[in-house]
Structure formats: C-alpha cells, structure tokens
Amino acid sequence: MAINLQAPKGTRDFYPAEMAVRRYIEDTWRNVSIRHGFVEVDGPTFEFLDLYKIKSGDEIVSQLFHFEGRADKEGQADHFALRPEFTPTLARMVAAKANALPRPIKWFSIPRCYRGEAPQKGRGREFIQYNVDILGGETPEARRQFDIESAALCLAVLKEFGLTEKEIVLKYNDRSLVEKLFVVAGLVPAQFAFGFYLLDRIAKLNPAQRAEQYKQNNIAELQQKFFEKLANGQDPLTDGFWTDLAAQGYDEYRTAIRDAGTQIETTLATMGFGPGWAKYDASIVRGLAYYTGFVFEVADTAGDLRAVAGGGRYDKLVEMFGGPSLPAIGFGMGDMVLQVLLQEKGLLPASLLPKPDVFLVNALEDAAPAQKLLAELRASVFDPATKSITRPGLAAVTSYKTTKNIGKLLQDASASGAKFAVILAPAEFARGVVKVKNMATREEKEVALADVRTALA
Amino acid sequence: MAINLQAPKGTRDFYPAEMAVRRYIEDTWRNVSIRHGFVEVDGPTFEFLDLYKIKSGDEIVSQLFHFEGRADKEGQADHFALRPEFTPTLARMVAAKANALPRPIKWFSIPRCYRGEAPQKGRGREFIQYNVDILGGETPEARRQFDIESAALCLAVLKEFGLTEKEIVLKYNDRSLVEKLFVVAGLVPAQFAFGFYLLDRIAKLNPAQRAEQYKQNNIAELQQKFFEKLANGQDPLTDGFWTDLAAQGYDEYRTAIRDAGTQIETTLATMGFGPGWAKYDASIVRGLAYYTGFVFEVADTAGDLRAVAGGGRYDKLVEMFGGPSLPAIGFGMGDMVLQVLLQEKGLLPASLLPKPDVFLVNALEDAAPAQKLLAELRASVFDPATKSITRPGLAAVTSYKTTKNIGKLLQDASASGAKFAVILAPAEFARGVVKVKNMATREEKEVALADVRTALA
C-alpha cells in the first residue's frame, strides 16, 4: 500500500512551530476571557445529527461530516455529526441545566469545529473557533450592556494580539433597527426575511443576480431602488439617500439608530475603544436567521480578508432547544483568518516556542550527577495539605551530544534561549559546587550543588 | 421534534467545574512536559481511514468512527476516521519530515481521541490522551537512556498531581527479554507472537480458556506448564519456578534481566523515583504487536483501575509509515482513569475555577467609572517593538446586581475568592480616590483612581 504522508486536505499538521502559534492564540483567547470574568466550557466533538437541524434546518446536513455509531441488536444506529460550530451544544447544555446555572451565564469555549465542504483558502475543513456567550438580562438595558460587553471583549482580545483601530474595525448593526429601516423603505413584515437574506449577500451579488432576486421575490420598483442604493454603498443615514424613495418614519428610524450608536460607541470609548474601533454599518445583518437584535462583525480595515469575528444577539435560541426563555448575545472568532491577519501585520513574534529556564552543561563523564540535578530542577514541590504546588519546577534541558567541551555546550545553551546555564565541571564538582551563568548578563557565580534550585528562583 | 438534551453516550459535557478539572489535568501534562524539554505537536482530528490500517490491520475499522468526505465529480469520496490514538499521526508527521527534524525528537501532544465501540466505565467514546514520544538514539545506550527518560517523565507527571509510590507503581519489562524468557522455556521463534498474545491476556483467561489456547496453538506440555506458572503469578526470576521445566540459558536470562533492572531502577532512583516507584513485571508485554523492546505500564497499587498510563519502544514504526529507520519510545495517558484515581485519592483541589485578582464594588449610580476602571484593570500593555505583552492585565470582575450596598457587595467579593476588592463609593470618588481592600489581610487603603492598576501589581 502506498502511504499518503499528507494530512487530509483542509486539515493541518501542527509541528512545534505551528503548534506554538496555535497555543499563543488559544492562550490569549483564554486569558483575556478569564480576565473579563468568563469561564471556560466545552462539549463533545460530535453530537446527534438532529441537534444541528434544530437551528439550521435539514440543509445543514450536506455541510457536515456525519456518521453512524455501532448498531444495536435491532440494527439501529445513532446518527452523529462532527460539530460545525459550538452554539447548538451551548444551547443544549444551557437548556439542560438552565435553572441551576448562576446568571448571567458568561461562558467561553475554544472548540475544534468541522466543515464537510471542499476546503477553500482561509476556510479549512477543521478549524478552531473561539466562542463567547453571555446569557441572561432581564431588562433591555441589561441586555444592551451585555451587547456592549460582548463587543468590548471581542476588541480586547484582538488588542491583546497587538491589533489596533488601524488594522481592524468592529461594524455593528441591530436587526430590530434594520426592520425599522425596511419599514421606512416600504417593505412589509412578510418581506423582512428576504430583506435580511439579500442584505447579507448584497456585496457578493452582481446587478443581474440582484435583479433575479427581486423578480423571484416580487420586490416592487421603489424597494428595488432602495436595495440598489445599499448595494452601491450609499448610507441610509444621509437625507440624500431617500430623495426618490418611500421614507415613512425616517426621522424615527434615524433617531433610534443615532441613540443606539451613541450609547454603544460612548460606552466602548469609556472602555478604551474610542473613535475608529467601532462603527455603525447598515449592511451588517449576519446571515444566520436566529439573530434577533444587536449584530456585529470585525473586519480588517484593508478589506482583504473574510470576517475576523462575528456575532449577535439570539434571544430565542435557548427556547428553541427546549430550555426556558433566556436572552443571549455571543460571538465567534476562528483561528485561521486571525492568524493570516496577525502574520500580514507582522504581529506574530518570531518564535513562540517556550524557552527553557536552565540549560545544563554537563562536562562530567558520569551521567548520574546531571540526571539528578535535572530531575531536582524540574520537580515541583507538592503540598499534600493544600493539594497544590507550592513551588513549581523549572524548565531544564541539556545537550544529547557526547562532547564535554564547555565552550561548545555554552553555545548550545545560548541558542536554546535559556535564562541560565548551569555548568557541571570536574574541578568544581569535586568541591561540591557548580557554576551558574546568567545568559543575559553573562555573570557567573559558584553555587553549592544543594543550593542550585534556590539560586535560580 | 423531541429534543434530546443529553450529550451522546460515552461523550462528556464540560460545564465550568468539569472544564476546570480538564484544564488542570491538561495544563499539568503540558507544563511538566515542557519542563522536561518536550515540545507540543498536534495533527488533524480525523485522518484517512487507511492510515490506521498500517499499524493495526483491517480489524481496527470496526473500532473506529469513520465517514466519507464529499464526493468529487466522479463520485469518488475520501474515507476518513476519527483518530483512536495519536501514534499513526505522529509516525506520518515524522516520516514526512524526518530529515528536517532535529534529533532526538522529543514531542508531546494532548489530542482528543475516539472509540467507535459501546462505551464502558472509564472507557468513553471520546477521551483525551496525553502522548509523549522520544525518537532517535543511535546506540543501545542512548536508546536505553530515552527509555528511562520516558518512564521518568511519566512518573514526574503523576507526581505533579500529588501521586506517590503509595498510590501508583510503574511496572516494566522488555520484549527482547521476554523473548529470552521464551527461549529459556523452550519456545521456538515462530511461537513468540503467540507467547506475547497469551501473556498480555493471561490474567483475564480462565484455565479452560487457556487450555483452549494451548490446543489451538500446538503448545507442548512443558511449555503449557510454563504459561500456567506465569498465570498463577509465579516469578520466573526464582529458581523454584524452573524445577520441572526446560531451562536452557536460564542464568544468562536472569543476568540480563537483573542488569537491565538495576540500570533502570538505579537511574530512576537518581531522578527521584526510588524503591517502590518502579518494578520489573514479567507479565507486562503490552498488547500491541509493534512494541520492540522496553515496555511499561503505570497501575494503581490497589489494582482497582485500568492502567493509568502505558507505553514502550517501537523501533520499526516510523519505517512502517514510509519514513527512515528511526528508533522510538513513547507512552500514552488517558484523562478518564487518571481523573478517577485523583478523585479517589482526594487529590483534586475542591475548586479549580480561576479566581479573580480584583472584585470591583461599584456603589456609584453612574456605570461609566466602573466600566472604565474595569477595562483599565483588564487591559494588558502590548509593546509593538517587541510584539509582546509587557504588563498583563488583571482578572477583574464585578457584580451584576443593582444594589449599591457596599457591605453586601463585599460579601460577593469575598465569595468570588478575589485577592482585592476595589470600592468605588461616592464620597471617595468625588475626591478622585477609591478604597482598595486586601481580602486576605482585610487591610484597606485609599488609592488615587489613576494609580489603582499600579497599586495592585
């Protein structure tokens, strides 16, 4: 059998350098989330296939990797699917324990997710998706506060990677305000779903395709003109936009948009995300039908890439999964577009591989003293009373070369990036001491063998 | 549609408390590995189904979750399987880049793995498997050193969780020495594979089943007696074992065992794992046919559980996957048995959820000062020059209650486990200061608003 040494197309091998980047991204997501008071959760990598139909209908199945479990005695087998996203699992988990969970529920997760489609650039068949959700909020004010907290965390995470308002922008909208906009433009409620659908794709459709959409959906001429203006990037907050259109209740719409925008942008500015970090964008509606209010996307300002992150309010979803009525806001951020952006902007440090604390230079013929010292340096002190580590061990490495040449081994110590070199040499060892060299300052001092661990604290 | 709120049987939902345990286990695996000079890698969650047949043959297929990718224009679809273990991916990755990787290759990984079988207690359909491998070693001495390093890391990891030689023991053997034992007992090389097979299962077979095995495999009476003695727990290192058996070259065998054992146990003792941590066990052969030398298992000393960890030397595997001849030693450790053991021994801290650095008590009517202060406390300082965080943000939380009662909010601060409470109260805020309370010492001091972050450093 010829052996295929490649990973399946659309999946990735993480050799040490790639893994270090992944670890950096995941750790940053995790640390910033925890700093903002979120707690981590996760679920199974695969769920019952039916779980994904609840939110997305039967058409989702063709986009999933799905498979059967082992058949039981009656020949019945469960049908599973690899998770394409975390939200259905989140909704299931919340619905199952809704009343036992303290509110607001502030959860994040860093699941690997899967697409059963042909891979495209920046869209793998396996990717890592950071998810953040806040569930709860009795009042519109509390919910709006959570909307802003969610957007602020999204920006805080990206800022932690060194991104600024020069490279990224959070574009927000509110689906309830889009509905107001549709009313202003003269659409009737039965046409709203089509309106959202079209708005979500409008930048990708050419004029002929748009015309076809209007025809199929019986969109009148005046409303076609409205969509065409949006497609051409005109701003419905300018009076000129409406000169030749229906414009019932335009002032009310504009006031609502401006009030919402002022509150969102003022609060974000208070939180350190001033002008340029966030802006209202009438074309942001997010494709998924389950969003009910505030929606946002983070894009690169250059406009070269797919969305870096996206999310919104989904107040009906937990109920849809059999739970109580529980308003919620959440966003997702994939690792692949983010990594491309960080690379393009030169924001990935050259090497993210962990550097050792200590490089042991062993110039003794006997291996045992080096083995003993390495083990002592690496060992943590565990306190059985508190069941915790009271002093963590150090990252200590050595050379596997047979040379005893201290100069050559010190070159390896330097290349390793270690903070300290500890030198076991015959003359010093005979006196019960080692040399400890600070690799940054090049200072050397003698330390008794028994005191090395303490000297490196 | 009735909604099933349960995760598929044999998989797990990780709510915050369960996730914190998983995080603790994974972080400990990761930290101790890095301290020992290992680097992290990972691969795809699914591979081509054929990859798993290389090492395990066609019979593996029934134990896997497998599925097809989307068919191409000719109706051809790739056949994938969820990884049941990491070793085939490791072998593929090493084979693909064997000559570019610095040696020895010291890799660890923490993949989620999958079994397509019916779940049993302690054997989920989805589990997390820590893997450690050292590839390289030109000489028998270097390879033996790596054997011992591998076993020592396995013990160091378990020690980091607070386990000691009272709770666990590493049982080792060497398949090349087992072959010597077979020769002593009068088996011929063609019978060795059966010998390993039988030895691996001997404790689970009853006398009738063993008799059936002997019959099927044409095992002569003298050799049956040999296996029966092993099945009854007799020690082939005692002279009495051999009184009524063939015993060609017994002295040579015993010397080889004792030499190997002395070296292994002496070196482990040097590394901090003295008497009781490791012992020779003639019955440990590890089921998998690809092991070629040193093999080991870590068991709970009470003998109540499945193996906590297991591994061995597999010098032919990389070659089998199309790579160069590259000797290797590795072990795996699943999360499920380990977690049961830590729970049983009372070694899991009561709460592993992260505790905040700061709890902000907001007694102001205006939300903005609290929003601003929280954001400032949480924000890291990123240095664009070095592309790194020069001062990490703090984990800062607050109450979502509407009360402005400082006493009640301080109770919440205390319950949160925060190190500090920062109190925003009207009188102090009017003077531009806040109160900072050290929750452990109960000391309170006033700090200027602009200096809070520094005061908490």
PDB file of N, CA, C and O in Angstrom, chain B residues 9-49:
ATOM      1  N   LYS B   9     -24.003   9.241  24.388  1.00  0.00           N
ATOM      2  CA  LYS B   9     -23.448   8.358  25.415  1.00  0.00           C
ATOM      3  C   LYS B   9     -21.949   8.131  25.165  1.00  0.00           C
ATOM      4  O   LYS B   9     -21.541   7.902  24.023  1.00  0.00           O
ATOM      5  N   GLY B  10     -21.161   8.204  26.227  1.00  0.00           N
ATOM      6  CA  GLY B  10     -19.725   7.997  26.065  1.00  0.00           C
ATOM      7  C   GLY B  10     -18.965   9.271  25.732  1.00  0.00           C
ATOM      8  O   GLY B  10     -17.754   9.242  25.572  1.00  0.00           O
ATOM      9  N   THR B  11     -19.700  10.392  25.598  1.00  0.00           N
ATOM     10  CA  THR B  11     -19.039  11.695  25.452  1.00  0.00           C
ATOM     11  C   THR B  11     -19.402  12.523  26.683  1.00  0.00           C
ATOM     12  O   THR B  11     -20.251  12.120  27.474  1.00  0.00           O
ATOM     13  N   ARG B  12     -18.772  13.674  26.824  1.00  0.00           N
ATOM     14  CA  ARG B  12     -18.963  14.450  28.048  1.00  0.00           C
ATOM     15  C   ARG B  12     -19.247  15.917  27.766  1.00  0.00           C
ATOM     16  O   ARG B  12     -18.645  16.507  26.881  1.00  0.00           O
ATOM     17  N   ASP B  13     -20.154  16.470  28.559  1.00  0.00           N
ATOM     18  CA  ASP B  13     -20.310  17.923  28.605  1.00  0.00           C
ATOM     19  C   ASP B  13     -19.366  18.444  29.675  1.00  0.00           C
ATOM     20  O   ASP B  13     -19.341  17.921  30.791  1.00  0.00           O
ATOM     21  N   PHE B  14     -18.616  19.463  29.340  1.00  0.00           N
ATOM     22  CA  PHE B  14     -17.710  20.069  30.312  1.00  0.00           C
ATOM     23  C   PHE B  14     -18.289  21.408  30.751  1.00  0.00           C
ATOM     24  O   PHE B  14     -18.025  22.438  30.135  1.00  0.00           O
ATOM     25  N   TYR B  15     -19.127  21.370  31.793  1.00  0.00           N
ATOM     26  CA  TYR B  15     -19.584  22.617  32.417  1.00  0.00           C
ATOM     27  C   TYR B  15     -18.378  23.224  33.144  1.00  0.00           C
ATOM     28  O   TYR B  15     -17.325  22.572  33.247  1.00  0.00           O
ATOM     29  N   PRO B  16     -18.511  24.461  33.653  1.00  0.00           N
ATOM     30  CA  PRO B  16     -17.311  25.124  34.199  1.00  0.00           C
ATOM     31  C   PRO B  16     -16.507  24.281  35.193  1.00  0.00           C
ATOM     32  O   PRO B  16     -15.275  24.230  35.098  1.00  0.00           O
ATOM     33  N   ALA B  17     -17.170  23.594  36.125  1.00  0.00           N
ATOM     34  CA  ALA B  17     -16.415  22.841  37.131  1.00  0.00           C
ATOM     35  C   ALA B  17     -15.657  21.678  36.486  1.00  0.00           C
ATOM     36  O   ALA B  17     -14.491  21.420  36.809  1.00  0.00           O
ATOM     37  N   GLU B  18     -16.310  20.972  35.557  1.00  0.00           N
ATOM     38  CA  GLU B  18     -15.650  19.838  34.886  1.00  0.00           C
ATOM     39  C   GLU B  18     -14.536  20.336  33.966  1.00  0.00           C
ATOM     40  O   GLU B  18     -13.498  19.700  33.819  1.00  0.00           O
ATOM     41  N   MET B  19     -14.789  21.488  33.336  1.00  0.00           N
ATOM     42  CA  MET B  19     -13.781  22.039  32.436  1.00  0.00           C
ATOM     43  C   MET B  19     -12.542  22.449  33.223  1.00  0.00           C
ATOM     44  O   MET B  19     -11.419  22.299  32.737  1.00  0.00           O
ATOM     45  N   ALA B  20     -12.750  22.948  34.442  1.00  0.00           N
ATOM     46  CA  ALA B  20     -11.605  23.374  35.255  1.00  0.00           C
ATOM     47  C   ALA B  20     -10.734  22.167  35.609  1.00  0.00           C
ATOM     48  O   ALA B  20      -9.503  22.269  35.635  1.00  0.00           O
ATOM     49  N   VAL B  21     -11.367  21.021  35.857  1.00  0.00           N
ATOM     50  CA  VAL B  21     -10.594  19.803  36.133  1.00  0.00           C
ATOM     51  C   VAL B  21      -9.812  19.392  34.890  1.00  0.00           C
ATOM     52  O   VAL B  21      -8.619  19.079  34.954  1.00  0.00           O
ATOM     53  N   ARG B  22     -10.490  19.426  33.738  1.00  0.00           N
ATOM     54  CA  ARG B  22      -9.815  19.070  32.480  1.00  0.00           C
ATOM     55  C   ARG B  22      -8.642  20.004  32.214  1.00  0.00           C
ATOM     56  O   ARG B  22      -7.558  19.575  31.823  1.00  0.00           O
ATOM     57  N   ARG B  23      -8.862  21.293  32.453  1.00  0.00           N
ATOM     58  CA  ARG B  23      -7.815  22.287  32.230  1.00  0.00           C
ATOM     59  C   ARG B  23      -6.628  22.011  33.159  1.00  0.00           C
ATOM     60  O   ARG B  23      -5.475  22.087  32.760  1.00  0.00           O
ATOM     61  N   TYR B  24      -6.926  21.673  34.416  1.00  0.00           N
ATOM     62  CA  TYR B  24      -5.873  21.362  35.394  1.00  0.00           C
ATOM     63  C   TYR B  24      -5.054  20.160  34.927  1.00  0.00           C
ATOM     64  O   TYR B  24      -3.820  20.176  34.952  1.00  0.00           O
ATOM     65  N   ILE B  25      -5.739  19.128  34.465  1.00  0.00           N
ATOM     66  CA  ILE B  25      -5.034  17.923  34.002  1.00  0.00           C
ATOM     67  C   ILE B  25      -4.204  18.249  32.758  1.00  0.00           C
ATOM     68  O   ILE B  25      -3.016  17.933  32.685  1.00  0.00           O
ATOM     69  N   GLU B  26      -4.807  18.911  31.790  1.00  0.00           N
ATOM     70  CA  GLU B  26      -4.073  19.221  30.552  1.00  0.00           C
ATOM     71  C   GLU B  26      -2.901  20.162  30.824  1.00  0.00           C
ATOM     72  O   GLU B  26      -1.815  19.992  30.271  1.00  0.00           O
ATOM     73  N   ASP B  27      -3.122  21.167  31.664  1.00  0.00           N
ATOM     74  CA  ASP B  27      -2.040  22.118  31.960  1.00  0.00           C
ATOM     75  C   ASP B  27      -0.883  21.423  32.669  1.00  0.00           C
ATOM     76  O   ASP B  27       0.284  21.734  32.421  1.00  0.00           O
ATOM     77  N   THR B  28      -1.218  20.502  33.565  1.00  0.00           N
ATOM     78  CA  THR B  28      -0.157  19.786  34.276  1.00  0.00           C
ATOM     79  C   THR B  28       0.642  18.935  33.297  1.00  0.00           C
ATOM     80  O   THR B  28       1.881  18.950  33.306  1.00  0.00           O
ATOM     81  N   TRP B  29      -0.049  18.195  32.434  1.00  0.00           N
ATOM     82  CA  TRP B  29       0.645  17.416  31.399  1.00  0.00           C
ATOM     83  C   TRP B  29       1.583  18.324  30.595  1.00  0.00           C
ATOM     84  O   TRP B  29       2.746  18.005  30.370  1.00  0.00           O
ATOM     85  N   ARG B  30       1.028  19.463  30.178  1.00  0.00           N
ATOM     86  CA  ARG B  30       1.775  20.370  29.300  1.00  0.00           C
ATOM     87  C   ARG B  30       2.979  20.965  30.024  1.00  0.00           C
ATOM     88  O   ARG B  30       4.096  20.945  29.512  1.00  0.00           O
ATOM     89  N   ASN B  31       2.742  21.477  31.231  1.00  0.00           N
ATOM     90  CA  ASN B  31       3.825  22.158  31.948  1.00  0.00           C
ATOM     91  C   ASN B  31       4.972  21.216  32.271  1.00  0.00           C
ATOM     92  O   ASN B  31       6.139  21.569  32.114  1.00  0.00           O
ATOM     93  N   VAL B  32       4.641  20.025  32.743  1.00  0.00           N
ATOM     94  CA  VAL B  32       5.705  19.092  33.123  1.00  0.00           C
ATOM     95  C   VAL B  32       6.467  18.634  31.875  1.00  0.00           C
ATOM     96  O   VAL B  32       7.685  18.493  31.893  1.00  0.00           O
ATOM     97  N   SER B  33       5.759  18.446  30.773  1.00  0.00           N
ATOM     98  CA  SER B  33       6.430  18.056  29.523  1.00  0.00           C
ATOM     99  C   SER B  33       7.427  19.125  29.087  1.00  0.00           C
ATOM    100  O   SER B  33       8.567  18.818  28.722  1.00  0.00           O
ATOM    101  N   ILE B  34       6.977  20.371  29.109  1.00  0.00           N
ATOM    102  CA  ILE B  34       7.846  21.472  28.670  1.00  0.00           C
ATOM    103  C   ILE B  34       9.059  21.576  29.591  1.00  0.00           C
ATOM    104  O   ILE B  34      10.184  21.770  29.137  1.00  0.00           O
ATOM    105  N   ARG B  35       8.823  21.392  30.880  1.00  0.00           N
ATOM    106  CA  ARG B  35       9.936  21.435  31.834  1.00  0.00           C
ATOM    107  C   ARG B  35      10.989  20.378  31.536  1.00  0.00           C
ATOM    108  O   ARG B  35      12.149  20.545  31.881  1.00  0.00           O
ATOM    109  N   HIS B  36      10.552  19.268  30.934  1.00  0.00           N
ATOM    110  CA  HIS B  36      11.481  18.190  30.600  1.00  0.00           C
ATOM    111  C   HIS B  36      12.018  18.320  29.176  1.00  0.00           C
ATOM    112  O   HIS B  36      12.607  17.377  28.646  1.00  0.00           O
ATOM    113  N   GLY B  37      11.778  19.458  28.551  1.00  0.00           N
ATOM    114  CA  GLY B  37      12.374  19.697  27.241  1.00  0.00           C
ATOM    115  C   GLY B  37      11.593  19.127  26.069  1.00  0.00           C
ATOM    116  O   GLY B  37      12.141  18.988  24.972  1.00  0.00           O
ATOM    117  N   PHE B  38      10.320  18.801  26.280  1.00  0.00           N
ATOM    118  CA  PHE B  38       9.485  18.312  25.175  1.00  0.00           C
ATOM    119  C   PHE B  38       8.734  19.486  24.549  1.00  0.00           C
ATOM    120  O   PHE B  38       8.447  20.472  25.223  1.00  0.00           O
ATOM    121  N   VAL B  39       8.416  19.364  23.255  1.00  0.00           N
ATOM    122  CA  VAL B  39       7.634  20.406  22.585  1.00  0.00           C
ATOM    123  C   VAL B  39       6.310  19.816  22.115  1.00  0.00           C
ATOM    124  O   VAL B  39       6.229  18.638  21.773  1.00  0.00           O
ATOM    125  N   GLU B  40       5.298  20.676  22.084  1.00  0.00           N
ATOM    126  CA  GLU B  40       3.945  20.202  21.782  1.00  0.00           C
ATOM    127  C   GLU B  40       3.697  20.152  20.275  1.00  0.00           C
ATOM    128  O   GLU B  40       4.135  21.032  19.533  1.00  0.00           O
ATOM    129  N   VAL B  41       2.981  19.124  19.850  1.00  0.00           N
ATOM    130  CA  VAL B  41       2.542  18.994  18.457  1.00  0.00           C
ATOM    131  C   VAL B  41       1.085  18.535  18.465  1.00  0.00           C
ATOM    132  O   VAL B  41       0.538  18.154  19.504  1.00  0.00           O
ATOM    133  N   ASP B  42       0.455  18.588  17.321  1.00  0.00           N
ATOM    134  CA  ASP B  42      -0.883  18.016  17.173  1.00  0.00           C
ATOM    135  C   ASP B  42      -1.096  17.745  15.690  1.00  0.00           C
ATOM    136  O   ASP B  42      -0.317  18.206  14.845  1.00  0.00           O
ATOM    137  N   GLY B  43      -2.120  17.008  15.386  1.00  0.00           N
ATOM    138  CA  GLY B  43      -2.461  16.725  13.994  1.00  0.00           C
ATOM    139  C   GLY B  43      -3.957  16.864  13.825  1.00  0.00           C
ATOM    140  O   GLY B  43      -4.649  17.358  14.718  1.00  0.00           O
ATOM    141  N   PRO B  44      -4.469  16.429  12.687  1.00  0.00           N
ATOM    142  CA  PRO B  44      -5.911  16.501  12.448  1.00  0.00           C
ATOM    143  C   PRO B  44      -6.666  15.553  13.384  1.00  0.00           C
ATOM    144  O   PRO B  44      -6.124  14.532  13.804  1.00  0.00           O
ATOM    145  N   THR B  45      -7.916  15.895  13.661  1.00  0.00           N
ATOM    146  CA  THR B  45      -8.766  15.012  14.468  1.00  0.00           C
ATOM    147  C   THR B  45      -9.181  13.785  13.663  1.00  0.00           C
ATOM    148  O   THR B  45      -9.478  12.743  14.220  1.00  0.00           O
ATOM    149  N   PHE B  46      -9.232  13.948  12.335  1.00  0.00           N
ATOM    150  CA  PHE B  46      -9.521  12.770  11.503  1.00  0.00           C
ATOM    151  C   PHE B  46      -8.412  12.599  10.471  1.00  0.00           C
ATOM    152  O   PHE B  46      -7.774  13.565  10.054  1.00  0.00           O
ATOM    153  N   GLU B  47      -8.179  11.353  10.104  1.00  0.00           N
ATOM    154  CA  GLU B  47      -7.152  11.009   9.120  1.00  0.00           C
ATOM    155  C   GLU B  47      -7.803  10.113   8.067  1.00  0.00           C
ATOM    156  O   GLU B  47      -8.934   9.647   8.245  1.00  0.00           O
ATOM    157  N   PHE B  48      -7.067   9.842   6.993  1.00  0.00           N
ATOM    158  CA  PHE B  48      -7.550   8.833   6.056  1.00  0.00           C
ATOM    159  C   PHE B  48      -7.676   7.508   6.808  1.00  0.00           C
ATOM    160  O   PHE B  48      -6.780   7.134   7.573  1.00  0.00           O
ATOM    161  N   LEU B  49      -8.780   6.818   6.587  1.00  0.00           N
ATOM    162  CA  LEU B  49      -9.018   5.546   7.282  1.00  0.00           C
ATOM    163  C   LEU B  49      -7.836   4.589   7.108  1.00  0.00           C
ATOM    164  O   LEU B  49      -7.436   3.896   8.045  1.00  0.00           O
TER     165      LEU B  49
END
